[in-house]
Each structure stands twice: as C-alpha cells, then as structure tokens.
Coordinates of C-alpha atoms and ligand atoms in Angstrom, one line a residue:
M7 CA 19.9 23.9 17.2
K8 CA 18.6 23.5 13.7
I9 CA 20.2 20.6 11.8
E10 CA 20.7 22.9 8.8
T11 CA 22.9 25.2 10.8
I12 CA 24.9 22.2 12.1
R13 CA 25.3 21.0 8.5
H14 CA 26.5 24.3 7.3
S15 CA 28.9 24.6 10.3
L16 CA 30.3 21.2 9.5
A17 CA 31.1 22.4 6.0
H18 CA 33.4 25.0 7.6
I19 CA 34.9 22.4 9.9
L20 CA 35.6 20.3 6.8
A21 CA 37.3 23.2 5.2
A22 CA 39.3 23.9 8.3
A23 CA 40.4 20.2 8.4
V24 CA 41.4 20.3 4.7
Q25 CA 43.3 23.6 5.3
E26 CA 45.4 21.9 8.0
L27 CA 45.9 18.6 6.1
Y28 CA 46.6 20.0 2.7
P29 CA 48.3 23.4 2.9
G30 CA 48.0 25.5 -0.2
T31 CA 44.4 24.5 -0.9
K32 CA 42.2 27.1 -2.5
F33 CA 38.7 27.2 -1.3
G34 CA 35.5 27.4 -3.3
I35 CA 32.1 27.4 -1.5
G36 CA 30.6 25.0 1.1
P37 CA 26.8 25.1 1.5
E38 CA 24.5 22.9 3.5
I39 CA 22.4 20.6 1.3
E40 CA 19.7 18.0 1.8
N41 CA 20.9 15.5 4.5
G42 CA 24.3 17.1 4.7
F43 CA 26.8 19.5 3.3
Y44 CA 29.7 19.8 0.8
Y45 CA 32.7 21.9 0.2
D46 CA 34.6 22.6 -3.1
F47 CA 38.4 22.6 -3.0
D48 CA 41.2 23.3 -5.4
L49 CA 43.7 21.0 -3.8
P50 CA 47.4 20.9 -4.4
R51 CA 47.1 17.3 -5.4
A52 CA 44.5 14.8 -6.3
L53 CA 42.5 13.2 -3.5
T54 CA 41.3 9.6 -3.2
P55 CA 38.3 8.4 -1.2
T56 CA 40.6 6.4 1.0
E57 CA 41.7 9.8 2.5
L58 CA 38.2 10.6 3.7
P59 CA 38.6 8.9 7.1
K60 CA 41.7 10.9 7.8
I61 CA 39.9 14.2 7.0
E62 CA 37.0 13.0 9.2
K63 CA 39.3 12.3 12.0
K64 CA 40.8 15.7 11.7
M65 CA 37.3 17.2 11.8
R66 CA 36.6 15.4 15.0
E67 CA 39.8 16.7 16.6
L68 CA 38.8 20.2 15.7
I69 CA 35.3 19.8 17.0
K70 CA 36.7 18.5 20.3
Q71 CA 38.8 21.6 20.7
S72 CA 35.6 23.7 21.2
V73 CA 36.4 26.2 18.5
K74 CA 34.2 29.3 18.3
F75 CA 32.4 30.5 15.2
E76 CA 32.8 34.3 15.2
K77 CA 31.0 36.6 12.8
K78 CA 32.9 39.7 11.7
I79 CA 32.0 42.5 9.4
V80 CA 34.9 43.9 7.4
S81 CA 35.3 46.4 4.5
K82 CA 35.8 45.1 0.9
N83 CA 39.4 46.1 1.0
E84 CA 40.0 44.3 4.3
A85 CA 38.3 41.2 2.9
K86 CA 40.5 41.3 -0.1
K87 CA 43.6 41.4 2.1
L88 CA 42.2 38.5 4.3
F89 CA 41.7 36.3 1.2
K90 CA 44.6 37.5 -0.8
D91 CA 45.7 34.0 -1.6
Q92 CA 42.2 32.7 -2.4
P93 CA 41.3 33.5 -6.0
Y94 CA 37.8 32.0 -5.8
K95 CA 37.0 34.1 -2.7
L96 CA 38.4 37.2 -4.3
E97 CA 36.1 36.6 -7.3
L98 CA 33.1 36.4 -5.0
I99 CA 34.1 39.5 -3.0
D100 CA 34.3 41.5 -6.3
E101 CA 30.8 40.6 -7.1
L102 CA 29.3 41.5 -3.7
P103 CA 27.0 44.5 -4.2
E104 CA 27.6 46.0 -0.8
A105 CA 30.7 47.7 0.7
K106 CA 30.5 45.5 3.9
V107 CA 31.6 41.9 3.8
F108 CA 30.6 39.2 6.3
V109 CA 33.2 36.7 7.3
Y110 CA 33.1 33.8 9.8
V111 CA 36.2 32.9 11.8
C112 CA 36.4 29.3 13.0
G113 CA 39.7 28.5 14.6
K114 CA 42.4 29.0 12.0
F115 CA 40.0 29.0 9.2
T116 CA 38.2 32.1 8.0
D117 CA 35.4 32.0 5.4
L118 CA 33.4 34.4 3.4
C119 CA 29.9 33.8 4.8
C120 CA 26.8 35.4 6.3
G121 CA 25.9 32.4 8.4
P122 CA 24.0 31.6 10.5
H123 CA 26.3 29.2 12.4
I124 CA 26.5 27.5 15.7
K125 CA 28.4 29.4 18.4
N126 CA 30.8 26.7 19.3
S127 CA 31.9 23.5 17.6
K128 CA 31.0 21.5 20.7
E129 CA 27.4 21.8 19.7
I130 CA 28.1 19.3 16.9
P131 CA 27.3 15.7 17.9
L132 CA 30.5 13.8 17.2
D133 CA 29.0 10.5 16.1
S134 CA 26.2 11.6 13.7
F135 CA 28.1 12.9 10.7
K136 CA 30.2 11.2 8.0
L137 CA 32.1 12.2 4.9
T138 CA 30.6 10.1 2.1
K139 CA 32.2 10.8 -1.3
I140 CA 34.4 12.9 -3.6
A141 CA 33.2 14.3 -6.9
G142 CA 34.5 16.7 -9.5
A143 CA 32.5 20.0 -9.8
Y144 CA 33.2 22.9 -12.0
W145 CA 33.6 26.2 -10.2
R146 CA 30.2 27.8 -10.1
G147 CA 28.8 25.0 -12.2
N148 CA 30.3 26.3 -15.4
E149 CA 32.3 23.9 -17.5
K150 CA 34.6 26.7 -18.7
N151 CA 35.8 27.1 -15.2
P152 CA 38.4 24.9 -13.4
M153 CA 37.2 21.6 -12.1
L154 CA 37.3 21.5 -8.3
T155 CA 37.2 18.6 -5.8
R156 CA 33.9 18.4 -4.0
I157 CA 33.8 16.5 -0.7
Y158 CA 30.3 15.5 0.4
G159 CA 29.2 14.7 3.9
V160 CA 26.0 13.7 5.6
A161 CA 24.9 14.9 9.1
F162 CA 22.0 14.2 11.4
K163 CA 20.9 15.0 14.9
T164 CA 21.5 11.5 16.2
K165 CA 23.7 8.5 15.4
K166 CA 20.5 6.5 14.8
E167 CA 19.3 8.8 12.1
L168 CA 22.7 8.7 10.5
D169 CA 22.9 4.9 10.5
N170 CA 19.4 4.7 9.1
H171 CA 20.3 7.1 6.3
L172 CA 23.5 5.2 5.4
K173 CA 21.5 1.9 5.4
V174 CA 18.9 3.4 3.0
E175 CA 21.6 4.9 0.8
A176 CA 23.5 1.6 0.5
E177 CA 20.2 -0.2 -0.4
A178 CA 19.3 2.5 -2.8
E179 CA 22.6 2.1 -4.6
K180 CA 21.9 -1.6 -5.1
R181 CA 18.6 -0.8 -6.7
D182 CA 19.6 2.2 -8.8
H183 CA 17.1 2.2 -11.7
R184 CA 19.8 3.4 -14.1
V185 CA 21.7 0.2 -13.4
L186 CA 18.6 -2.0 -13.4
G187 CA 17.4 -0.4 -16.7
Q188 CA 20.6 -1.5 -18.4
K189 CA 20.8 -4.9 -16.8
L190 CA 17.1 -5.7 -17.6
E191 CA 17.6 -4.2 -21.1
L192 CA 14.7 -1.7 -20.6
F193 CA 16.2 1.6 -21.6
G194 CA 19.4 3.6 -22.1
F195 CA 20.9 6.9 -23.0
D196 CA 23.2 7.9 -25.8
E197 CA 25.5 10.8 -25.8
E198 CA 24.9 11.5 -29.5
V199 CA 21.1 11.5 -28.9
G200 CA 21.4 13.9 -26.0
A201 CA 21.3 14.1 -22.3
G202 CA 17.9 13.5 -20.6
L203 CA 16.5 11.8 -23.6
P204 CA 15.9 8.1 -22.9
L205 CA 15.9 5.5 -25.6
W206 CA 13.3 2.7 -24.9
H207 CA 14.5 -0.7 -25.8
P208 CA 12.0 -3.5 -26.8
K209 CA 11.5 -4.8 -23.2
G210 CA 11.2 -1.4 -21.8
T211 CA 8.7 -0.5 -24.5
I212 CA 6.6 -3.6 -23.5
L213 CA 6.6 -2.3 -19.9
R214 CA 5.5 1.1 -21.0
K215 CA 2.7 -0.4 -23.1
I216 CA 1.4 -2.5 -20.2
I217 CA 1.2 0.6 -18.0
E218 CA -0.4 2.6 -20.8
D219 CA -2.9 -0.1 -21.6
Y220 CA -3.8 -0.3 -17.9
L221 CA -4.3 3.5 -17.7
Y222 CA -6.3 3.5 -21.0
K223 CA -8.8 1.0 -19.5
E224 CA -9.0 2.7 -16.1
L225 CA -9.6 6.2 -17.4
T226 CA -12.0 5.1 -20.1
S227 CA -14.1 3.4 -17.3
Q228 CA -14.1 6.8 -15.5
G229 CA -15.6 8.6 -18.5
Y230 CA -12.4 10.1 -20.0
Q231 CA -12.2 10.5 -23.7
W232 CA -8.8 10.0 -25.3
I233 CA -7.2 12.6 -27.6
V234 CA -3.8 13.1 -29.3
S235 CA -2.1 16.5 -29.8
P236 CA 1.0 17.6 -31.7
H237 CA 4.5 18.0 -30.2
I238 CA 4.9 21.6 -31.4
G239 CA 2.5 24.5 -31.6
K240 CA 2.8 28.2 -32.6
L241 CA 4.4 30.6 -30.2
D242 CA 1.2 32.7 -30.2
L243 CA -0.7 29.8 -28.6
W244 CA 1.8 29.8 -25.7
K245 CA 1.5 33.6 -25.5
T246 CA -2.3 33.3 -25.1
S247 CA -2.0 30.5 -22.5
G248 CA 0.5 32.5 -20.4
H249 CA 3.2 29.9 -20.6
W250 CA 5.5 32.3 -22.7
E251 CA 5.2 34.9 -20.0
L252 CA 5.4 32.7 -16.9
Y253 CA 6.9 29.4 -17.8
R254 CA 9.5 30.4 -20.4
E255 CA 12.6 29.3 -18.5
N256 CA 11.4 25.7 -18.8
M257 CA 10.7 26.0 -22.6
Y258 CA 13.1 25.5 -25.5
S259 CA 13.9 28.2 -28.0
P260 CA 11.4 28.7 -30.9
I261 CA 11.7 26.7 -34.1
K262 CA 11.2 28.7 -37.3
I263 CA 8.8 27.1 -39.8
D264 CA 7.6 29.2 -42.9
E265 CA 8.5 32.5 -41.2
E266 CA 6.5 31.6 -38.1
E267 CA 7.8 30.6 -34.7
Y268 CA 6.8 27.3 -33.1
M269 CA 7.5 25.9 -29.6
L270 CA 8.1 22.4 -28.5
K271 CA 5.3 21.8 -26.0
P272 CA 6.1 21.8 -22.3
M273 CA 2.5 21.0 -21.6
N274 CA -0.5 19.7 -23.4
C275 CA -3.2 22.0 -21.9
P276 CA -3.7 24.5 -24.8
F277 CA -4.3 21.8 -27.3
H278 CA -6.9 20.2 -25.1
V279 CA -8.6 23.6 -24.7
K280 CA -8.7 23.9 -28.5
I281 CA -10.5 20.6 -28.9
Y282 CA -13.0 21.7 -26.2
K283 CA -13.6 24.9 -28.1
T284 CA -14.5 23.3 -31.5
K285 CA -18.1 23.1 -30.5
I286 CA -20.6 25.0 -28.3
R287 CA -20.8 23.0 -25.1
S288 CA -23.9 22.4 -23.1
Y289 CA -24.1 21.9 -19.3
K290 CA -25.4 18.4 -20.2
E291 CA -22.0 17.4 -21.6
L292 CA -20.1 18.4 -18.5
P293 CA -17.9 17.2 -17.0
I294 CA -15.8 16.8 -20.2
K295 CA -12.6 14.8 -19.5
Y296 CA -9.9 14.6 -22.1
A297 CA -6.9 12.3 -21.5
E298 CA -3.7 12.1 -23.4
L299 CA -0.4 10.3 -23.0
G300 CA 1.3 13.5 -24.0
T301 CA 5.0 13.7 -24.6
V302 CA 6.3 17.1 -23.4
Y303 CA 9.7 18.7 -23.5
R304 CA 11.0 20.9 -20.6
Y305 CA 14.4 22.4 -20.0
E306 CA 16.3 21.0 -17.1
K307 CA 19.8 22.0 -16.3
S308 CA 22.2 19.2 -17.2
G309 CA 23.5 19.0 -13.7
V310 CA 20.1 17.9 -12.3
L311 CA 19.3 15.3 -15.0
H312 CA 19.0 11.9 -13.4
G313 CA 18.2 8.6 -15.2
L314 CA 14.5 8.4 -15.8
V315 CA 13.4 10.5 -12.9
R316 CA 14.7 13.8 -14.2
V317 CA 14.7 14.0 -18.0
R318 CA 14.2 16.6 -20.8
G319 CA 11.5 14.8 -22.7
F320 CA 8.8 12.7 -21.0
T321 CA 5.3 11.3 -21.4
Q322 CA 2.7 12.6 -19.0
D323 CA -0.5 10.6 -18.2
D324 CA -2.2 14.0 -18.7
A325 CA -5.8 14.9 -18.5
H326 CA -8.0 17.9 -18.3
I327 CA -11.5 18.1 -16.8
W328 CA -13.9 20.9 -17.3
C329 CA -16.9 21.3 -15.1
P330 CA -19.3 23.9 -13.7
P331 CA -18.2 25.4 -10.4
E332 CA -20.8 23.4 -8.5
Q333 CA -19.3 20.1 -9.7
L334 CA -15.8 20.9 -8.7
S335 CA -15.7 19.3 -5.3
A336 CA -17.4 16.2 -6.5
E337 CA -15.0 15.8 -9.4
L338 CA -12.0 16.3 -7.2
T339 CA -13.3 13.7 -4.8
K340 CA -13.7 11.2 -7.6
L341 CA -10.3 12.1 -8.9
L342 CA -8.5 11.5 -5.6
K343 CA -10.2 8.2 -4.9
H344 CA -9.5 6.9 -8.4
G345 CA -5.9 8.1 -8.1
F346 CA -5.3 6.2 -4.9
K347 CA -6.8 3.1 -6.5
I348 CA -4.3 3.3 -9.3
L349 CA -1.3 3.9 -7.0
K350 CA -2.4 1.0 -4.9
T351 CA -2.6 -1.3 -7.9
F352 CA 1.1 -0.6 -8.6
G353 CA 1.9 -1.4 -5.0
F354 CA 2.2 2.1 -3.4
K355 CA 0.2 2.4 -0.2
D356 CA 2.0 5.1 1.7
C357 CA 2.2 8.7 0.5
D358 CA 2.6 12.3 1.6
I359 CA 0.0 14.8 0.5
Y360 CA 0.8 18.5 -0.1
L361 CA -1.5 21.4 -0.8
S362 CA 0.4 24.1 -2.7
T363 CA -0.8 27.6 -2.6
R364 CA -0.3 30.8 -4.7
P365 CA 3.3 31.4 -5.9
E366 CA 4.9 34.8 -6.4
K367 CA 4.3 34.9 -10.1
Y368 CA 0.7 34.1 -10.7
A369 CA -2.2 34.7 -13.1
G370 CA -5.8 35.4 -12.2
T371 CA -7.4 37.2 -9.2
L372 CA -6.8 36.7 -5.5
K373 CA -10.5 35.9 -5.1
D374 CA -10.3 33.0 -7.5
W375 CA -7.1 31.7 -5.9
E376 CA -8.8 31.7 -2.5
K377 CA -11.9 30.0 -3.8
A378 CA -10.0 27.2 -5.5
T379 CA -7.7 26.7 -2.5
N380 CA -10.7 26.4 -0.2
V381 CA -12.3 23.8 -2.4
L382 CA -9.1 21.7 -2.4
K383 CA -9.0 22.0 1.4
Y384 CA -12.6 21.0 1.8
V385 CA -12.2 17.9 -0.4
L386 CA -9.1 16.7 1.5
K387 CA -10.9 17.2 4.8
K388 CA -13.9 15.3 3.6
L389 CA -11.8 12.4 2.5
K390 CA -10.0 12.5 5.8
L391 CA -6.7 12.8 4.1
K392 CA -3.8 14.2 6.1
Y393 CA -1.9 16.9 4.2
Q394 CA 0.8 19.5 4.6
L395 CA 0.6 23.0 3.4
D396 CA 3.3 24.0 0.9
P397 CA 2.9 27.8 0.7
G398 CA 3.9 29.5 -2.5
S399 CA 4.4 26.2 -4.5
G400 CA 1.3 26.3 -6.6
V401 CA 1.5 26.6 -10.4
F402 CA 1.1 30.0 -11.9
Y403 CA -2.5 29.3 -12.9
G404 CA -3.9 27.8 -9.7
P405 CA -3.4 25.9 -6.4
K406 CA -2.7 22.1 -6.5
I407 CA -2.6 18.9 -4.6
D408 CA 0.6 16.9 -4.9
I409 CA 1.0 13.4 -3.9
K410 CA 4.4 12.0 -3.1
I411 CA 4.4 8.2 -3.0
K412 CA 6.8 6.4 -0.6
D413 CA 8.8 3.5 -2.0
S414 CA 9.9 0.4 -0.1
L415 CA 12.9 2.4 1.4
G416 CA 10.6 5.1 2.6
R417 CA 11.8 7.6 0.1
P418 CA 9.2 10.1 -1.2
W419 CA 8.7 10.6 -5.0
Q420 CA 6.5 13.3 -6.6
C421 CA 3.9 11.5 -8.6
T422 CA 0.3 12.7 -8.7
T423 CA -0.6 16.3 -9.3
I424 CA -4.1 17.8 -9.3
Q425 CA -4.4 21.4 -10.2
V426 CA -7.4 23.7 -10.2
D427 CA -7.4 26.4 -12.9
F428 CA -9.7 29.4 -13.2
N429 CA -7.2 31.1 -15.5
L430 CA -6.9 29.2 -18.8
P431 CA -10.7 29.1 -19.4
E432 CA -10.5 32.9 -19.1
K433 CA -7.6 33.3 -21.4
F434 CA -9.1 31.1 -24.1
N435 CA -12.6 32.4 -23.5
M436 CA -14.1 29.0 -22.8
N437 CA -17.8 28.6 -22.2
Y438 CA -20.7 26.3 -21.8
I439 CA -24.4 27.0 -22.0
T440 CA -26.2 26.7 -18.7
K441 CA -29.7 25.2 -18.1
K442 CA -31.1 28.7 -18.3
G443 CA -29.4 29.2 -21.7
Q444 CA -26.7 31.5 -20.4
K445 CA -23.0 31.4 -21.2
Q446 CA -20.7 30.5 -18.4
R447 CA -17.0 29.7 -17.8
P448 CA -16.2 26.2 -16.8
I449 CA -13.6 25.4 -14.2
M450 CA -10.6 23.5 -15.5
I451 CA -8.7 20.8 -13.6
H452 CA -5.3 19.6 -14.8
R453 CA -4.2 16.3 -13.5
A454 CA -1.6 13.6 -13.9
L455 CA -2.0 10.5 -11.7
I456 CA 1.2 8.6 -12.1
G457 CA 3.0 11.8 -13.3
S458 CA 5.2 10.7 -16.1
I459 CA 5.7 7.2 -17.5
E460 CA 9.4 7.7 -17.4
R461 CA 9.7 8.8 -13.9
F462 CA 7.1 6.3 -12.7
I463 CA 9.0 3.4 -14.2
G464 CA 12.2 4.7 -12.6
V465 CA 10.4 4.7 -9.2
L466 CA 8.8 1.3 -9.8
L467 CA 12.2 -0.3 -10.6
E468 CA 13.7 1.1 -7.4
H469 CA 10.7 0.3 -5.3
Y470 CA 10.8 -3.4 -6.4
S471 CA 14.5 -3.6 -6.9
G472 CA 13.8 -4.6 -10.5
S473 CA 11.6 -7.6 -9.6
L474 CA 8.3 -6.0 -10.7
P475 CA 5.0 -7.7 -10.0
L476 CA 4.2 -10.4 -12.5
W477 CA 1.6 -8.4 -14.5
L478 CA 4.2 -5.8 -15.3
M479 CA 7.2 -7.9 -16.1
P480 CA 8.2 -7.7 -19.8
V481 CA 9.2 -11.4 -19.7
Q482 CA 7.1 -13.4 -17.2
V483 CA 8.3 -16.9 -17.9
L484 CA 11.5 -18.4 -19.3
V485 CA 11.5 -22.0 -20.5
I486 CA 14.9 -23.7 -20.0
P487 CA 15.4 -27.1 -21.8
V488 CA 18.0 -29.2 -19.9
G489 CA 19.6 -30.6 -23.1
S490 CA 19.1 -30.3 -26.9
R491 CA 16.7 -33.3 -27.0
H492 CA 14.3 -31.3 -24.8
E493 CA 14.3 -28.2 -27.0
K494 CA 11.3 -29.4 -29.0
Y495 CA 9.2 -29.9 -25.9
G496 CA 10.4 -26.5 -24.6
K497 CA 9.2 -24.9 -27.8
T498 CA 5.7 -26.4 -27.5
I499 CA 5.5 -25.1 -23.9
K500 CA 6.5 -21.7 -25.1
E501 CA 3.8 -21.7 -27.8
Q502 CA 1.1 -22.8 -25.4
L503 CA 2.0 -20.1 -22.8
S504 CA 2.2 -17.6 -25.6
N505 CA -1.2 -18.6 -26.9
E506 CA -2.6 -17.8 -23.4
G507 CA -1.2 -14.3 -23.6
I508 CA 1.7 -15.0 -21.3
R509 CA 5.0 -13.2 -22.2
V510 CA 7.5 -16.0 -22.5
G511 CA 11.0 -16.7 -23.7
L512 CA 13.0 -19.8 -24.5
K513 CA 16.6 -20.3 -23.5
D514 CA 17.8 -22.8 -26.1
E515 CA 21.5 -21.9 -26.2
N516 CA 24.0 -24.7 -25.8
E517 CA 24.9 -23.9 -22.2
T518 CA 24.7 -25.7 -18.9
V519 CA 21.3 -25.6 -17.1
S520 CA 22.8 -23.8 -14.1
K521 CA 24.2 -21.1 -16.3
K522 CA 20.8 -20.7 -18.1
I523 CA 19.0 -20.5 -14.7
R524 CA 21.5 -17.9 -13.5
E525 CA 21.0 -15.7 -16.5
G526 CA 17.2 -15.9 -16.0
E527 CA 17.6 -14.9 -12.4
I528 CA 19.9 -12.0 -13.2
Q529 CA 17.1 -10.8 -15.6
K530 CA 14.7 -11.2 -12.6
I531 CA 12.3 -13.3 -14.7
P532 CA 9.5 -14.3 -12.2
Y533 CA 9.2 -17.9 -13.4
L534 CA 11.8 -20.3 -14.8
L535 CA 10.5 -23.6 -16.2
V536 CA 13.2 -26.2 -16.4
V537 CA 12.3 -29.2 -18.7
G538 CA 14.1 -32.5 -19.0
D539 CA 13.2 -36.2 -19.5
K540 CA 10.9 -36.5 -16.5
E541 CA 9.0 -33.4 -17.3
M542 CA 8.7 -34.3 -21.0
K543 CA 7.2 -37.7 -20.1
T544 CA 4.6 -36.4 -17.7
K545 CA 3.7 -33.2 -19.7
S546 CA 4.9 -31.1 -16.7
V547 CA 7.5 -28.5 -15.8
R548 CA 9.9 -27.9 -13.0
V549 CA 9.1 -24.4 -11.6
R550 CA 11.7 -22.1 -10.2
S551 CA 10.7 -18.7 -8.8
K552 CA 12.6 -16.2 -6.7
N553 CA 15.7 -18.4 -6.6
K554 CA 13.7 -21.3 -5.2
D555 CA 12.8 -24.7 -6.7
L556 CA 9.0 -25.1 -6.4
G557 CA 9.0 -28.6 -7.7
I558 CA 7.3 -30.3 -10.6
M559 CA 3.8 -29.1 -11.8
K560 CA 1.5 -30.1 -14.6
L561 CA 1.8 -27.6 -17.4
T562 CA -2.0 -27.0 -17.3
N563 CA -1.9 -26.3 -13.6
F564 CA 1.0 -23.9 -14.0
I565 CA -0.9 -22.0 -16.7
E566 CA -4.0 -21.7 -14.5
K567 CA -1.9 -20.5 -11.5
I568 CA 0.0 -17.9 -13.4
K569 CA -3.1 -16.5 -15.2
I570 CA -4.8 -15.9 -11.9
E571 CA -1.7 -14.1 -10.6
I572 CA -1.5 -11.9 -13.6
E573 CA -5.2 -11.2 -13.6
N574 CA -5.1 -10.1 -9.9
K575 CA -2.3 -7.6 -10.6
K576 CA -1.0 -8.7 -7.2
P577 CA 1.7 -6.2 -6.0
K578 CA 4.6 -8.1 -4.4
Ligands
ZN13 ZN1 29.2 29.6 6.5
ZN14 ZN1 -2.7 21.0 -18.2

C-alpha cells in the first residue's frame, strides 16, 4: 500500500476520532501532506496540545476495530442531506461541477472525498504514526473566513522511519535559522516593512559580504565579468522576454512612472541580454559570462513564506553564459565542476541531482528542447553524476539541472540551478559572428550556484547549528579581560588581531568572567581569549573554543594558528 494512501486514510481516522470525542464538531478538509496528514476542524471548544494523546489513543482504538473504507456515489441532493449539519462540506458540495458526489464511509464517519483509500483500517501500522501539533488555519486559506483548528500528524511505513523523522524534527527545531538569526543578531523581519522582506543587521551583513567576496573571487577566476542591473525595467522588456506571458503569477503589479509601466524584476536575464547586445560579438569573445549578485522580487503566498528560505525579495548569485552550440557541453562540464567545488568549500558534500524536462507551458520548439535535454544528460553521464529525472519541471525557456544539497540532518535544500535556453537569444535576436563571417545565435545558460544568498545563509545556519566555520563567522574572536586592570592589555590584543584582518570583539563590561564567557558561547563565537595577570605578564592568552579550555598560548602562536585556519576555509 502506498504511504500516501495510508496518510490520507489516517486523516479520515483522525476526523472519526474527533467526531466521537468532540460531538458537534464541524469538519473542514483533511488531505495527505509531505510526511503525514492534517485535518481542519471547527470544534465546539478550544483544544490544547495536551489532548493530542487522547485523540491518538482513540484513533488506535478505531483502527483496531478493522473499520472498512467504503466509497459511495450519491446525488448532490443526497449529499446535501448527508452533510446537512456540516456547513463547510455544504459549501464544497455547492461548488462541485458534476451532479454526482463521491463520499467515503469509514465507520461512523462519512466524508466528502474521491479517495483513493485503503480498504480496511487494519492496513495501517499502529506504531508508525503520531499526532504532532495543533495550529490555526483559516477555512480555505482566506483570512476573511473563520479560523479552524488544524491537527497535524506524521505517518510512515515503519516505526523506525517514524522515530528517525521525529529525531530529525526535534534537532531541526533546535537549529531553526529564524531563531539563530535573532540570537546571533544576523537578520530579522519587521511587520511594518513587510512579510518575506529580511532586514540584514550589521553582523548578518558581514556574513553576506564574506560570501559575496568569496564568490566574486571564484567567478572572476573562471572568466566571469561582473555587471550591475536596475531593480525595475519597463513592462515591454518583460513582454519581449516572455516573462509577462509565462511567469506573470510570480511578478508584482506594474509601477507607473511618467505614463509608462515598469515591473520589479523577478529575474536579471533580460538586462544581461541587453548588455551583450550593445556590441557586435565575435566568436573569439565567446563564451561571454556575465555575473551579478542580482536582487529580485517574486510573489510568494504569505502562507509559504519561511524565514530566509522562502522570501519575497532575495539576491541571486546569478550569471549568464553565451556560447556557440559546439561549446555547450564543455561549458556545462566546467560549470558543474566549479559548482561542486564551491559547495564543498561551504561544507556540503552530499547532494541530489535532478534533470527537469519540458513543462506544460513552454516556449521554443520541441526539437530545441530535445537537443538541450540531451546535452544535459550527456554531461551528467560524462561526469558520472547520478541523477533523477523530474519530468515537466523545467523552466518555460529550457530544461535544467537542479542540485539539492543535503544538510547535516540529511534534509535536501534546493540550491544550484543550471538552465539551458535556446529561447531568449531568439526573442532578443542575439547574434555573434562566426569564423566564416556569418551571423549565428548563441546558446544561453542561466545559472545560480548557491541559489540565493538569503536562502543559502538560512541553510548554512541550520547545517552548522549556528556555529559556522571560522572563515564565515562575523565575529571570530572575543577578548575577555578578567578584571578592569586587564582591559588595557585586552585592548592591545584586540588591535593586534584586528590588524591581522581577524574579526574581533572585546568584552569589557563590568561583569564576572563566567558571565562574559557564557555570553560569548551563546553567540557561538569560535575563540574566546581570556586574559588576566598571568597572561598579561607572559604576553599570552588563555584560549577557549567550543566550550573547552585549550590552555595558555603565546599571542603570536595563536595568531598564526587562527590565520591558517581561516585561510584553509576548513568546513567543520
Ligand atoms: Zn479521503
Ligand atoms: Zn537568467
């Protein structure tokens, strides 16, 4: 039996249990979701999480009774009679386009549903599901509707899978990047600014800058040229590019300036194309690679916004490569190799690779799509990279390779994307002059290696639980004078480290040493240097790292050690 079917059937069992325990409940909907299921209820009284075990127990009782799941087809009128006390179901029945209505009967509980379901509740393993939480959810996701109580559950095929999932979830909660971002003073959100629009605080901005500088150096060494483009552009530009036709649902409404309509950019591509087109290009110049840390704005429903990993404005490490068709596979090969090198530097070794093919809405010819897809397949095979096909998930202008990195908890995160495009060069009439002096269309590659800076930082924080590798930490060292008479010595140490390019802070508040150490550790600062009489006399420091005392070290030795560690960009 498919786990999805079991999850959906558990949603019905949950509703059946709630019906018995809380008479008078009105039922919303209860779908199967990733890892589990939920059901929305309008309960006669408020529910607390402490009641979940009771509901779970009732569910197990029902499952043990071997209740059947029976599908019935009734007329709309019959359905209305069946659900006469259920206003939410009546609303759904009214909207059904057909005269026939599917219902599922499961013991004493009947639901509006087309299935599929299991045949009998005994097919559900008793020990591999769990109710996890309660949340408020507006009926049909609309805030003008009543707020219902949503009960979530998780379900797996085996108890082992369930236990593993619960363990990962508990660990993930501890390292939630939204909590870490606040604790480490990196970023935040403000209701008055708007949802999905992060504010980067000084320390978070240092972290961004370190990542940006690293990318700048890496891409420059690979022959990329850096450009900058505006945040808005005329609507006509987006009509030419095809975004207005095929990507509009992700774009914000036009802004009127001097009687003309402008759009906030959801992508950087058309601007890069315009820079390419300012000159006649020769085959000798190709490949041309333009890179930009481009901030784009895309519409996301408020319900899916999540910290830094799902936002409405973000900065892509975007680049476009134009090359002749015969260079395509070589360029893709270089690109993938370089991408993996960068991910590895940040400490990500495991990943899942996907090849996404033509979606329903697409531009260009079938022949071009096939050609591009085949080149991508060829390159993946040549590099001996294992991948999965993701049919229909390509972008409207071409097929793509997506790389999902796996964090330390084994969770996948969408990160790198490499997209082949035969379409934009056509739309914008892009050319280069071949060796024989003829005009030809270049092929365009769109690619982002880390994806977006925002999302990547969110993933990094969760991967490392906030203790980032030394080279990335906004504050690498904290000097802690034991008493006020050691402050002057502390200050000279701070200056010396700072002169060596090390990011260092000084904790000179009038507090106990243990309190200062604790604060430094809460901030996850990699090295704490405690200095008192003994250290002052011997020009040394007492080094603490990862909650451990590493003993006394000469300051010069410490500087040497830490500089090597930073230079090596050693992932933890
Ligand atoms: Zn159902
Ligand atoms: Zn692009």
